[in-house]
């Protein structure tokens, strides 16, 4: 068999664009990341993305790839390869990104939701490698995720499964971006951790180091909580409580081998994962409670590596 060619991976985030050439061992080459500056609109941003992709190819000294994988936040139509109106990219309506990419690079392309791509990346190359049943939660600006069941990605009837961020953890609670109340995302996303901290500071006059931050961000809250700040600790404890509740419920429902937590908020490390791990061990039903709870392996490169996993699958299907 001829050696498997590398693929090119493109990630369209609300804050950053990222591109890399990925080899079949999951390693990235010529990884580049630059600010999205989404105010420029889709045409300019996409031109920038493609330029970045070509620069990754040059940096990796790769002349040919078999396919291109693209990851982006939803809503999107993966089957048609169209960005229908991603929440993090206002004004991007019905952008045929797969067709544009195919024209720009001259090879087949595939599109997937970024959280789904991340699940695939962690399952094929990262912390969930080899697991038959795995759950992945990304805790970042929002909360997303996905499940691997019997070694395969669970997509759902129309490809929208794995919305772990919208599990109801506080019925009637905080309003979520999805329009419902009490979702996990409305408490545990970086945006909402910061917002809950700001709300508490406004209605509580106890001293807190967070009063020196403007605006308060999630990483300020975790740092202050770790240093013993009482107010920050309250905000953080509620974060880990709702996350623990959601993960314990998921473990009971699906009895996974492993639960992987990734995304920017997990940079807080043990402060976030230890309470969740303890909650699963003591709160889930045995033997599901034996599920391993671990941090993601792939860090900031997870979306490009996940998009690459999809591109390899596409190339294999097409015998490229
Ligand atoms: Zn929601």
PDB file of C-alpha atoms and ligand atoms in Angstrom:
ATOM      1  CA  UNK A   1       0.000   0.000   0.000  1.00  0.00           C
ATOM      2  CA  UNK A   2       1.309   3.496  -0.786  1.00  0.00           C
ATOM      3  CA  UNK A   3       1.989   5.715   2.245  1.00  0.00           C
ATOM      4  CA  UNK A   4      -1.024   7.770   3.376  1.00  0.00           C
ATOM      5  CA  UNK A   5      -0.678  11.390   2.285  1.00  0.00           C
ATOM      6  CA  UNK A   6      -0.975  14.201   4.846  1.00  0.00           C
ATOM      7  CA  UNK A   7      -4.095  16.379   4.992  1.00  0.00           C
ATOM      8  CA  UNK A   8      -4.657  20.074   5.567  1.00  0.00           C
ATOM      9  CA  UNK A   9      -6.858  21.189   8.470  1.00  0.00           C
ATOM     10  CA  UNK A  10      -8.597  24.556   8.854  1.00  0.00           C
ATOM     11  CA  UNK A  11     -10.351  25.807  11.996  1.00  0.00           C
ATOM     12  CA  UNK A  12     -12.612  28.869  11.932  1.00  0.00           C
ATOM     13  CA  UNK A  13     -13.003  30.153  15.487  1.00  0.00           C
ATOM     14  CA  UNK A  14     -14.704  33.371  16.566  1.00  0.00           C
ATOM     15  CA  UNK A  15     -11.408  34.644  17.993  1.00  0.00           C
ATOM     16  CA  UNK A  16      -8.765  32.755  16.045  1.00  0.00           C
ATOM     17  CA  UNK A  17      -8.225  31.049  12.723  1.00  0.00           C
ATOM     18  CA  UNK A  18      -5.922  28.035  12.834  1.00  0.00           C
ATOM     19  CA  UNK A  19      -4.405  25.865  10.097  1.00  0.00           C
ATOM     20  CA  UNK A  20      -1.970  22.958   9.977  1.00  0.00           C
ATOM     21  CA  UNK A  21      -0.784  20.092   7.881  1.00  0.00           C
ATOM     22  CA  UNK A  22      -1.465  16.857   9.755  1.00  0.00           C
ATOM     23  CA  UNK A  23       0.256  13.526   9.138  1.00  0.00           C
ATOM     24  CA  UNK A  24      -1.513  10.183   9.740  1.00  0.00           C
ATOM     25  CA  UNK A  25       0.131   9.878  13.172  1.00  0.00           C
ATOM     26  CA  UNK A  26      -1.915  12.936  14.253  1.00  0.00           C
ATOM     27  CA  UNK A  27       1.084  15.265  14.415  1.00  0.00           C
ATOM     28  CA  UNK A  28       0.720  18.823  13.183  1.00  0.00           C
ATOM     29  CA  UNK A  29       3.248  20.535  10.937  1.00  0.00           C
ATOM     30  CA  UNK A  30       3.321  24.214  10.064  1.00  0.00           C
ATOM     31  CA  UNK A  31       0.635  25.019  12.662  1.00  0.00           C
ATOM     32  CA  UNK A  32      -0.437  28.659  12.318  1.00  0.00           C
ATOM     33  CA  UNK A  33      -2.979  30.682  14.251  1.00  0.00           C
ATOM     34  CA  UNK A  34      -3.992  34.295  13.699  1.00  0.00           C
ATOM     35  CA  UNK A  35      -6.857  36.500  14.951  1.00  0.00           C
ATOM     36  CA  UNK A  36     -10.116  36.020  13.018  1.00  0.00           C
ATOM     37  CA  UNK A  37     -11.044  39.712  13.086  1.00  0.00           C
ATOM     38  CA  UNK A  38     -14.541  38.687  12.096  1.00  0.00           C
ATOM     39  CA  UNK A  39     -15.682  42.304  11.659  1.00  0.00           C
ATOM     40  CA  UNK A  40     -14.024  42.101   8.211  1.00  0.00           C
ATOM     41  CA  UNK A  41     -16.877  39.844   7.022  1.00  0.00           C
ATOM     42  CA  UNK A  42     -16.829  36.354   5.485  1.00  0.00           C
ATOM     43  CA  UNK A  43     -15.107  37.158   2.190  1.00  0.00           C
ATOM     44  CA  UNK A  44     -11.969  38.661   3.726  1.00  0.00           C
ATOM     45  CA  UNK A  45     -11.805  36.208   6.604  1.00  0.00           C
ATOM     46  CA  UNK A  46     -12.064  33.221   4.266  1.00  0.00           C
ATOM     47  CA  UNK A  47      -9.356  34.674   1.994  1.00  0.00           C
ATOM     48  CA  UNK A  48      -7.171  35.055   5.096  1.00  0.00           C
ATOM     49  CA  UNK A  49      -7.971  31.466   6.169  1.00  0.00           C
ATOM     50  CA  UNK A  50      -6.957  30.088   2.781  1.00  0.00           C
ATOM     51  CA  UNK A  51      -3.784  32.172   2.759  1.00  0.00           C
ATOM     52  CA  UNK A  52      -2.977  30.764   6.202  1.00  0.00           C
ATOM     53  CA  UNK A  53      -3.609  27.248   4.844  1.00  0.00           C
ATOM     54  CA  UNK A  54      -1.197  27.816   1.952  1.00  0.00           C
ATOM     55  CA  UNK A  55       1.383  29.182   4.402  1.00  0.00           C
ATOM     56  CA  UNK A  56       0.986  26.038   6.556  1.00  0.00           C
ATOM     57  CA  UNK A  57       1.651  23.909   3.473  1.00  0.00           C
ATOM     58  CA  UNK A  58       4.777  25.948   2.720  1.00  0.00           C
ATOM     59  CA  UNK A  59       5.977  25.843   6.343  1.00  0.00           C
ATOM     60  CA  UNK A  60       5.454  22.077   6.489  1.00  0.00           C
ATOM     61  CA  UNK A  61       7.215  21.747   3.104  1.00  0.00           C
ATOM     62  CA  UNK A  62       4.294  19.680   1.817  1.00  0.00           C
ATOM     63  CA  UNK A  63       3.434  19.967  -1.861  1.00  0.00           C
ATOM     64  CA  UNK A  64       0.364  17.775  -1.885  1.00  0.00           C
ATOM     65  CA  UNK A  65      -2.395  16.779   0.506  1.00  0.00           C
ATOM     66  CA  UNK A  66      -5.195  14.270  -0.068  1.00  0.00           C
ATOM     67  CA  UNK A  67      -8.030  16.308   1.460  1.00  0.00           C
ATOM     68  CA  UNK A  68      -8.902  19.319   3.606  1.00  0.00           C
ATOM     69  CA  UNK A  69     -10.848  19.126   6.873  1.00  0.00           C
ATOM     70  CA  UNK A  70     -12.644  22.220   8.185  1.00  0.00           C
ATOM     71  CA  UNK A  71     -13.990  22.733  11.699  1.00  0.00           C
ATOM     72  CA  UNK A  72     -16.283  25.578  12.692  1.00  0.00           C
ATOM     73  CA  UNK A  73     -18.902  26.319  15.333  1.00  0.00           C
ATOM     74  CA  UNK A  74     -22.532  25.667  14.402  1.00  0.00           C
ATOM     75  CA  UNK A  75     -25.161  25.870  13.187  1.00  0.00           C
ATOM     76  CA  UNK A  76     -23.829  24.364   9.989  1.00  0.00           C
ATOM     77  CA  UNK A  77     -24.909  21.743   7.495  1.00  0.00           C
ATOM     78  CA  UNK A  78     -22.092  19.201   7.417  1.00  0.00           C
ATOM     79  CA  UNK A  79     -23.752  17.039   4.742  1.00  0.00           C
ATOM     80  CA  UNK A  80     -24.009  19.972   2.301  1.00  0.00           C
ATOM     81  CA  UNK A  81     -20.739  21.550   3.463  1.00  0.00           C
ATOM     82  CA  UNK A  82     -22.422  24.874   4.205  1.00  0.00           C
ATOM     83  CA  UNK A  83     -22.069  27.280   7.145  1.00  0.00           C
ATOM     84  CA  UNK A  84     -25.738  28.100   7.639  1.00  0.00           C
ATOM     85  CA  UNK A  85     -25.253  30.805  10.285  1.00  0.00           C
ATOM     86  CA  UNK A  86     -22.592  30.102  12.940  1.00  0.00           C
ATOM     87  CA  UNK A  87     -23.459  31.850  16.214  1.00  0.00           C
ATOM     88  CA  UNK A  88     -19.878  33.097  16.644  1.00  0.00           C
ATOM     89  CA  UNK A  89     -19.740  34.603  13.123  1.00  0.00           C
ATOM     90  CA  UNK A  90     -22.635  37.017  12.723  1.00  0.00           C
ATOM     91  CA  UNK A  91     -23.621  37.599   9.096  1.00  0.00           C
ATOM     92  CA  UNK A  92     -22.122  34.359   7.778  1.00  0.00           C
ATOM     93  CA  UNK A  93     -25.295  33.038   6.161  1.00  0.00           C
ATOM     94  CA  UNK A  94     -25.215  30.032   3.824  1.00  0.00           C
ATOM     95  CA  UNK A  95     -21.496  30.104   3.061  1.00  0.00           C
ATOM     96  CA  UNK A  96     -20.581  27.078   0.878  1.00  0.00           C
ATOM     97  CA  UNK A  97     -17.236  26.649   2.638  1.00  0.00           C
ATOM     98  CA  UNK A  98     -16.556  23.120   1.375  1.00  0.00           C
ATOM     99  CA  UNK A  99     -16.945  24.157  -2.262  1.00  0.00           C
ATOM    100  CA  UNK A 100     -14.812  27.288  -1.740  1.00  0.00           C
ATOM    101  CA  UNK A 101     -12.112  25.197  -0.050  1.00  0.00           C
ATOM    102  CA  UNK A 102     -12.183  22.590  -2.793  1.00  0.00           C
ATOM    103  CA  UNK A 103     -11.615  25.342  -5.361  1.00  0.00           C
ATOM    104  CA  UNK A 104      -8.834  26.971  -3.324  1.00  0.00           C
ATOM    105  CA  UNK A 105      -6.811  23.795  -2.727  1.00  0.00           C
ATOM    106  CA  UNK A 106      -7.901  21.518  -5.590  1.00  0.00           C
ATOM    107  CA  UNK A 107      -8.701  18.532  -3.375  1.00  0.00           C
ATOM    108  CA  UNK A 108     -11.898  17.237  -1.696  1.00  0.00           C
ATOM    109  CA  UNK A 109     -12.942  18.906   1.562  1.00  0.00           C
ATOM    110  CA  UNK A 110     -15.167  18.092   4.515  1.00  0.00           C
ATOM    111  CA  UNK A 111     -16.861  20.280   7.149  1.00  0.00           C
ATOM    112  CA  UNK A 112     -17.736  19.426  10.727  1.00  0.00           C
ATOM    113  CA  UNK A 113     -18.912  21.148  13.880  1.00  0.00           C
ATOM    114  CA  UNK A 114     -15.854  22.112  15.970  1.00  0.00           C
ATOM    115  CA  UNK A 115     -16.988  20.242  19.093  1.00  0.00           C
ATOM    116  CA  UNK A 116     -17.590  17.115  17.004  1.00  0.00           C
ATOM    117  CA  UNK A 117     -14.183  17.490  15.360  1.00  0.00           C
ATOM    118  CA  UNK A 118     -12.638  17.806  18.822  1.00  0.00           C
ATOM    119  CA  UNK A 119     -14.300  14.569  19.983  1.00  0.00           C
ATOM    120  CA  UNK A 120     -12.878  12.775  16.953  1.00  0.00           C
ATOM    121  CA  UNK A 121      -9.447  14.293  17.503  1.00  0.00           C
ATOM    122  CA  UNK A 122      -9.280  13.259  21.171  1.00  0.00           C
ATOM    123  CA  UNK A 123     -10.624   9.806  20.322  1.00  0.00           C
ATOM    124  CA  UNK A 124      -8.215   9.082  17.505  1.00  0.00           C
ATOM    125  CA  UNK A 125      -5.094  10.827  18.776  1.00  0.00           C
ATOM    126  CA  UNK A 126      -5.640  12.110  22.315  1.00  0.00           C
ATOM    127  CA  UNK A 127      -6.936  11.287  25.789  1.00  0.00           C
ATOM    128  CA  UNK A 128      -9.797   9.027  24.632  1.00  0.00           C
ATOM    129  CA  UNK A 129      -7.603   6.982  22.299  1.00  0.00           C
ATOM    130  CA  UNK A 130      -8.756   3.373  22.065  1.00  0.00           C
ATOM    131  CA  UNK A 131     -11.884   3.881  24.202  1.00  0.00           C
ATOM    132  CA  UNK A 132     -15.010   2.125  22.925  1.00  0.00           C
ATOM    133  CA  UNK A 133     -17.309   4.477  24.829  1.00  0.00           C
ATOM    134  CA  UNK A 134     -16.034   8.003  25.409  1.00  0.00           C
ATOM    135  CA  UNK A 135     -17.568  11.355  26.256  1.00  0.00           C
ATOM    136  CA  UNK A 136     -15.956  14.668  25.489  1.00  0.00           C
ATOM    137  CA  UNK A 137     -17.005  18.013  26.935  1.00  0.00           C
ATOM    138  CA  UNK A 138     -15.429  21.243  25.765  1.00  0.00           C
ATOM    139  CA  UNK A 139     -15.750  24.015  28.325  1.00  0.00           C
ATOM    140  CA  UNK A 140     -14.818  27.199  26.603  1.00  0.00           C
ATOM    141  CA  UNK A 141     -16.710  30.336  25.475  1.00  0.00           C
ATOM    142  CA  UNK A 142     -19.651  27.900  25.312  1.00  0.00           C
ATOM    143  CA  UNK A 143     -20.025  24.281  26.378  1.00  0.00           C
ATOM    144  CA  UNK A 144     -20.180  21.589  23.716  1.00  0.00           C
ATOM    145  CA  UNK A 145     -19.257  17.987  23.318  1.00  0.00           C
ATOM    146  CA  UNK A 146     -19.974  14.641  21.857  1.00  0.00           C
ATOM    147  CA  UNK A 147     -19.990  10.926  22.427  1.00  0.00           C
ATOM    148  CA  UNK A 148     -18.149   7.993  20.914  1.00  0.00           C
ATOM    149  CA  UNK A 149     -20.305   4.893  21.217  1.00  0.00           C
ATOM    150  CA  UNK A 150     -18.980   1.460  20.235  1.00  0.00           C
ATOM    151  CA  UNK A 151     -15.909   3.144  18.784  1.00  0.00           C
ATOM    152  CA  UNK A 152     -17.889   5.474  16.525  1.00  0.00           C
ATOM    153  CA  UNK A 153     -19.048   9.050  16.747  1.00  0.00           C
ATOM    154  CA  UNK A 154     -22.693   9.342  17.796  1.00  0.00           C
ATOM    155  CA  UNK A 155     -24.161  11.964  15.458  1.00  0.00           C
ATOM    156  CA  UNK A 156     -27.863  11.795  16.247  1.00  0.00           C
ATOM    157  CA  UNK A 157     -30.782  11.589  13.807  1.00  0.00           C
ATOM    158  CA  UNK A 158     -29.890  14.815  11.955  1.00  0.00           C
ATOM    159  CA  UNK A 159     -26.294  15.208  13.136  1.00  0.00           C
ATOM    160  CA  UNK A 160     -26.956  17.411  16.137  1.00  0.00           C
ATOM    161  CA  UNK A 161     -26.347  14.991  19.005  1.00  0.00           C
ATOM    162  CA  UNK A 162     -23.903  15.667  21.819  1.00  0.00           C
ATOM    163  CA  UNK A 163     -25.258  19.035  22.960  1.00  0.00           C
ATOM    164  CA  UNK A 164     -24.047  18.449  26.500  1.00  0.00           C
ATOM    165  CA  UNK A 165     -23.961  22.185  27.151  1.00  0.00           C
ATOM    166  CA  UNK A 166     -27.744  22.252  27.146  1.00  0.00           C
ATOM    167  CA  UNK A 167     -28.337  19.631  29.793  1.00  0.00           C
ATOM    168  CA  UNK A 168     -30.627  21.232  32.385  1.00  0.00           C
ATOM    169  CA  UNK A 169     -28.679  21.488  35.629  1.00  0.00           C
ATOM    170  CA  UNK A 170     -30.786  24.150  37.383  1.00  0.00           C
ATOM    171  CA  UNK A 171     -34.472  23.973  36.311  1.00  0.00           C
ATOM    172  CA  UNK A 172     -35.799  27.520  35.892  1.00  0.00           C
ATOM    173  CA  UNK A 173     -32.281  28.898  36.410  1.00  0.00           C
ATOM    174  CA  UNK A 174     -30.124  31.300  34.409  1.00  0.00           C
ATOM    175  CA  UNK A 175     -31.156  32.132  30.861  1.00  0.00           C
ATOM    176  CA  UNK A 176     -29.037  30.323  28.256  1.00  0.00           C
ATOM    177  CA  UNK A 177     -27.999  31.530  24.816  1.00  0.00           C
ATOM    178  CA  UNK A 178     -30.247  28.777  23.381  1.00  0.00           C
ATOM    179  CA  UNK A 179     -33.326  30.485  24.869  1.00  0.00           C
ATOM    180  CA  UNK A 180     -33.941  27.898  27.592  1.00  0.00           C
ATOM    181  CA  UNK A 181     -33.223  28.203  31.294  1.00  0.00           C
ATOM    182  CA  UNK A 182     -30.830  26.414  33.626  1.00  0.00           C
ATOM    183  CA  UNK A 183     -28.519  24.844  31.003  1.00  0.00           C
ATOM    184  CA  UNK A 184     -25.018  23.677  31.961  1.00  0.00           C
ATOM    185  CA  UNK A 185     -23.601  26.270  29.540  1.00  0.00           C
ATOM    186  CA  UNK A 186     -25.446  29.075  31.353  1.00  0.00           C
ATOM    187  CA  UNK A 187     -23.278  28.302  34.419  1.00  0.00           C
ATOM    188  CA  UNK A 188     -20.061  26.586  33.367  1.00  0.00           C
ATOM    189  CA  UNK A 189     -18.932  28.297  30.147  1.00  0.00           C
ATOM    190  CA  UNK A 190     -16.102  30.801  30.501  1.00  0.00           C
ATOM    191  CA  UNK A 191     -18.481  33.605  29.559  1.00  0.00           C
ATOM    192  CA  UNK A 192     -20.992  32.585  32.212  1.00  0.00           C
ATOM    193  CA  UNK A 193     -18.418  31.973  34.956  1.00  0.00           C
ATOM    194  CA  UNK A 194     -17.304  35.564  34.444  1.00  0.00           C
ATOM    195  CA  UNK A 195     -20.882  36.845  34.317  1.00  0.00           C
ATOM    196  CA  UNK A 196     -21.852  35.011  37.512  1.00  0.00           C
ATOM    197  CA  UNK A 197     -18.807  36.498  39.235  1.00  0.00           C
ATOM    198  CA  UNK A 198     -19.749  40.019  38.086  1.00  0.00           C
ATOM    199  CA  UNK A 199     -23.359  39.485  39.294  1.00  0.00           C
ATOM    200  CA  UNK A 200     -22.161  38.321  42.702  1.00  0.00           C
ATOM    201  CA  UNK A 201     -19.734  41.260  43.035  1.00  0.00           C
ATOM    202  CA  UNK A 202     -22.579  43.655  42.253  1.00  0.00           C
ATOM    203  CA  UNK A 203     -24.935  42.318  44.937  1.00  0.00           C
ATOM    204  CA  UNK A 204     -22.445  41.322  47.649  1.00  0.00           C
ATOM    205  CA  UNK A 205     -20.123  43.809  49.369  1.00  0.00           C
ATOM    206  CA  UNK A 206     -17.607  41.358  50.832  1.00  0.00           C
ATOM    207  CA  UNK A 207     -14.003  42.113  49.813  1.00  0.00           C
ATOM    208  CA  UNK A 208     -12.596  40.196  46.856  1.00  0.00           C
ATOM    209  CA  UNK A 209      -9.498  40.472  44.669  1.00  0.00           C
ATOM    210  CA  UNK A 210     -11.890  40.210  41.725  1.00  0.00           C
ATOM    211  CA  UNK A 211     -12.901  43.825  42.390  1.00  0.00           C
ATOM    212  CA  UNK A 212      -9.525  44.850  40.911  1.00  0.00           C
ATOM    213  CA  UNK A 213     -10.247  43.162  37.577  1.00  0.00           C
ATOM    214  CA  UNK A 214     -12.088  44.973  34.831  1.00  0.00           C
ATOM    215  CA  UNK A 215     -13.720  43.120  33.239  1.00  0.00           C
ATOM    216  CA  UNK A 216     -13.631  39.970  35.366  1.00  0.00           C
ATOM    217  CA  UNK A 217     -12.857  36.906  33.259  1.00  0.00           C
ATOM    218  CA  UNK A 218     -13.152  33.185  34.028  1.00  0.00           C
ATOM    219  CA  UNK A 219      -9.403  32.781  34.512  1.00  0.00           C
ATOM    220  CA  UNK A 220      -9.429  35.550  37.147  1.00  0.00           C
ATOM    221  CA  UNK A 221     -12.137  33.611  38.994  1.00  0.00           C
ATOM    222  CA  UNK A 222     -10.228  30.315  38.952  1.00  0.00           C
ATOM    223  CA  UNK A 223      -6.972  31.984  39.978  1.00  0.00           C
ATOM    224  CA  UNK A 224      -8.632  33.883  42.840  1.00  0.00           C
ATOM    225  CA  UNK A 225     -10.539  30.773  43.960  1.00  0.00           C
ATOM    226  CA  UNK A 226      -7.301  28.815  44.038  1.00  0.00           C
ATOM    227  CA  UNK A 227      -5.720  31.578  46.156  1.00  0.00           C
ATOM    228  CA  UNK A 228      -8.566  31.324  48.681  1.00  0.00           C
ATOM    229  CA  UNK A 229     -10.721  34.333  47.724  1.00  0.00           C
ATOM    230  CA  UNK A 230     -14.095  33.587  49.328  1.00  0.00           C
ATOM    231  CA  UNK A 231     -16.299  35.175  46.668  1.00  0.00           C
ATOM    232  CA  UNK A 232     -14.388  33.604  43.801  1.00  0.00           C
ATOM    233  CA  UNK A 233     -14.563  30.285  45.612  1.00  0.00           C
ATOM    234  CA  UNK A 234     -18.370  30.490  45.710  1.00  0.00           C
ATOM    235  CA  UNK A 235     -18.552  31.114  41.973  1.00  0.00           C
ATOM    236  CA  UNK A 236     -16.057  28.353  41.267  1.00  0.00           C
ATOM    237  CA  UNK A 237     -17.783  25.845  43.570  1.00  0.00           C
ATOM    238  CA  UNK A 238     -21.052  26.341  41.724  1.00  0.00           C
ATOM    239  CA  UNK A 239     -19.203  25.827  38.422  1.00  0.00           C
ATOM    240  CA  UNK A 240     -17.774  22.491  39.516  1.00  0.00           C
ATOM    241  CA  UNK A 241     -21.088  21.495  41.156  1.00  0.00           C
ATOM    242  CA  UNK A 242     -23.124  21.894  37.960  1.00  0.00           C
ATOM    243  CA  UNK A 243     -20.406  20.300  35.861  1.00  0.00           C
ATOM    244  CA  UNK A 244     -20.182  17.364  38.291  1.00  0.00           C
ATOM    245  CA  UNK A 245     -23.945  16.924  38.168  1.00  0.00           C
ATOM    246  CA  UNK A 246     -23.996  16.874  34.361  1.00  0.00           C
ATOM    247  CA  UNK A 247     -21.025  14.523  34.029  1.00  0.00           C
ATOM    248  CA  UNK A 248     -22.389  12.139  36.692  1.00  0.00           C
ATOM    249  CA  UNK A 249     -25.739  11.960  34.883  1.00  0.00           C
ATOM    250  CA  UNK A 250     -24.015  11.320  31.551  1.00  0.00           C
ATOM    251  CA  UNK A 251     -21.878   8.601  33.122  1.00  0.00           C
ATOM    252  CA  UNK A 252     -24.995   6.928  34.496  1.00  0.00           C
ATOM    253  CA  UNK A 253     -26.735   7.059  31.122  1.00  0.00           C
ATOM    254  CA  UNK A 254     -23.857   5.892  28.909  1.00  0.00           C
ATOM    255  CA  UNK A 255     -21.394   4.080  31.196  1.00  0.00           C
ATOM    256  CA  UNK A 256     -18.329   5.355  29.317  1.00  0.00           C
ATOM    257  CA  UNK A 257     -14.779   4.116  29.713  1.00  0.00           C
ATOM    258  CA  UNK A 258     -13.528   7.676  29.775  1.00  0.00           C
ATOM    259  CA  UNK A 259     -14.812  11.244  30.084  1.00  0.00           C
ATOM    260  CA  UNK A 260     -12.487  13.879  28.599  1.00  0.00           C
ATOM    261  CA  UNK A 261     -12.752  17.540  29.575  1.00  0.00           C
ATOM    262  CA  UNK A 262     -11.196  20.074  27.209  1.00  0.00           C
ATOM    263  CA  UNK A 263     -11.500  23.769  26.264  1.00  0.00           C
ATOM    264  CA  UNK A 264     -10.026  26.964  27.674  1.00  0.00           C
ATOM    265  CA  UNK A 265     -11.649  26.732  31.113  1.00  0.00           C
ATOM    266  CA  UNK A 266      -9.878  23.396  31.744  1.00  0.00           C
ATOM    267  CA  UNK A 267      -6.557  25.275  31.878  1.00  0.00           C
ATOM    268  CA  UNK A 268      -7.513  25.593  35.559  1.00  0.00           C
ATOM    269  CA  UNK A 269      -6.512  21.905  35.740  1.00  0.00           C
ATOM    270  CA  UNK A 270      -6.954  20.099  39.062  1.00  0.00           C
ATOM    271  CA  UNK A 271      -9.144  22.895  40.404  1.00  0.00           C
ATOM    272  CA  UNK A 272     -11.766  21.911  37.826  1.00  0.00           C
ATOM    273  CA  UNK A 273     -11.240  18.224  37.265  1.00  0.00           C
ATOM    274  CA  UNK A 274     -10.658  16.965  40.822  1.00  0.00           C
ATOM    275  CA  UNK A 275     -14.186  17.793  42.089  1.00  0.00           C
ATOM    276  CA  UNK A 276     -15.730  16.284  38.931  1.00  0.00           C
ATOM    277  CA  UNK A 277     -13.649  13.133  39.305  1.00  0.00           C
ATOM    278  CA  UNK A 278     -14.652  12.801  42.977  1.00  0.00           C
ATOM    279  CA  UNK A 279     -18.332  13.392  42.127  1.00  0.00           C
ATOM    280  CA  UNK A 280     -18.334  10.634  39.519  1.00  0.00           C
ATOM    281  CA  UNK A 281     -16.502   8.218  41.797  1.00  0.00           C
ATOM    282  CA  UNK A 282     -18.856   8.780  44.724  1.00  0.00           C
ATOM    283  CA  UNK A 283     -22.049   9.854  42.960  1.00  0.00           C
ATOM    284  CA  UNK A 284     -22.456   7.717  39.852  1.00  0.00           C
ATOM    285  CA  UNK A 285     -23.945   4.250  40.058  1.00  0.00           C
ATOM    286  CA  UNK A 286     -21.413   1.441  40.208  1.00  0.00           C
ATOM    287  CA  UNK A 287     -19.917   0.076  38.032  1.00  0.00           C
ATOM    288  CA  UNK A 288     -20.320   3.181  35.795  1.00  0.00           C
ATOM    289  CA  UNK A 289     -18.608   5.160  38.584  1.00  0.00           C
ATOM    290  CA  UNK A 290     -15.318   3.562  37.533  1.00  0.00           C
ATOM    291  CA  UNK A 291     -15.251   5.773  34.397  1.00  0.00           C
ATOM    292  CA  UNK A 292     -11.939   7.584  34.030  1.00  0.00           C
ATOM    293  CA  UNK A 293     -12.287  11.391  34.084  1.00  0.00           C
ATOM    294  CA  UNK A 294      -9.347  13.115  32.461  1.00  0.00           C
ATOM    295  CA  UNK A 295      -8.158  16.337  30.841  1.00  0.00           C
ATOM    296  CA  UNK A 296      -7.859  16.560  27.045  1.00  0.00           C
ATOM    297  CA  UNK A 297      -4.460  15.882  25.492  1.00  0.00           C
ATOM    298  CA  UNK A 298      -4.451  17.947  22.330  1.00  0.00           C
ATOM    299  CA  UNK A 299      -4.714  21.465  23.773  1.00  0.00           C
ATOM    300  CA  UNK A 300      -5.149  24.344  21.343  1.00  0.00           C
ATOM    301  CA  UNK A 301      -4.531  22.077  18.361  1.00  0.00           C
ATOM    302  CA  UNK A 302      -7.566  19.871  19.050  1.00  0.00           C
ATOM    303  CA  UNK A 303      -9.824  21.352  16.368  1.00  0.00           C
ATOM    304  CA  UNK A 304      -7.261  21.103  13.571  1.00  0.00           C
ATOM    305  CA  UNK A 305      -6.349  17.563  14.595  1.00  0.00           C
ATOM    306  CA  UNK A 306     -10.054  16.649  14.710  1.00  0.00           C
ATOM    307  CA  UNK A 307     -10.691  18.239  11.315  1.00  0.00           C
ATOM    308  CA  UNK A 308      -7.721  16.254  10.017  1.00  0.00           C
ATOM    309  CA  UNK A 309      -9.257  13.007  11.317  1.00  0.00           C
ATOM    310  CA  UNK A 310     -12.319  13.780   9.186  1.00  0.00           C
ATOM    311  CA  UNK A 311     -10.177  14.602   6.172  1.00  0.00           C
ATOM    312  CA  UNK A 312      -8.347  11.270   6.486  1.00  0.00           C
ATOM    313  CA  UNK A 313     -11.716   9.478   6.611  1.00  0.00           C
ATOM    314  CA  UNK A 314     -12.879  11.379   3.517  1.00  0.00           C
ATOM    315  CA  UNK A 315      -9.684  10.564   1.625  1.00  0.00           C
ATOM    316  CA  UNK A 316     -10.043   6.906   2.548  1.00  0.00           C
ATOM    317  CA  UNK A 317     -13.665   6.832   1.393  1.00  0.00           C
ATOM    318  CA  UNK A 318     -12.708   8.441  -1.914  1.00  0.00           C
ATOM    319  CA  UNK A 319      -9.545   6.293  -2.245  1.00  0.00           C
ATOM    320  CA  UNK A 320      -7.459   9.441  -2.707  1.00  0.00           C
TER     321      UNK A 320
HETATM  322 ZN1  LIG B   1     -28.993  26.098  26.560  1.00  0.00          ZN
END
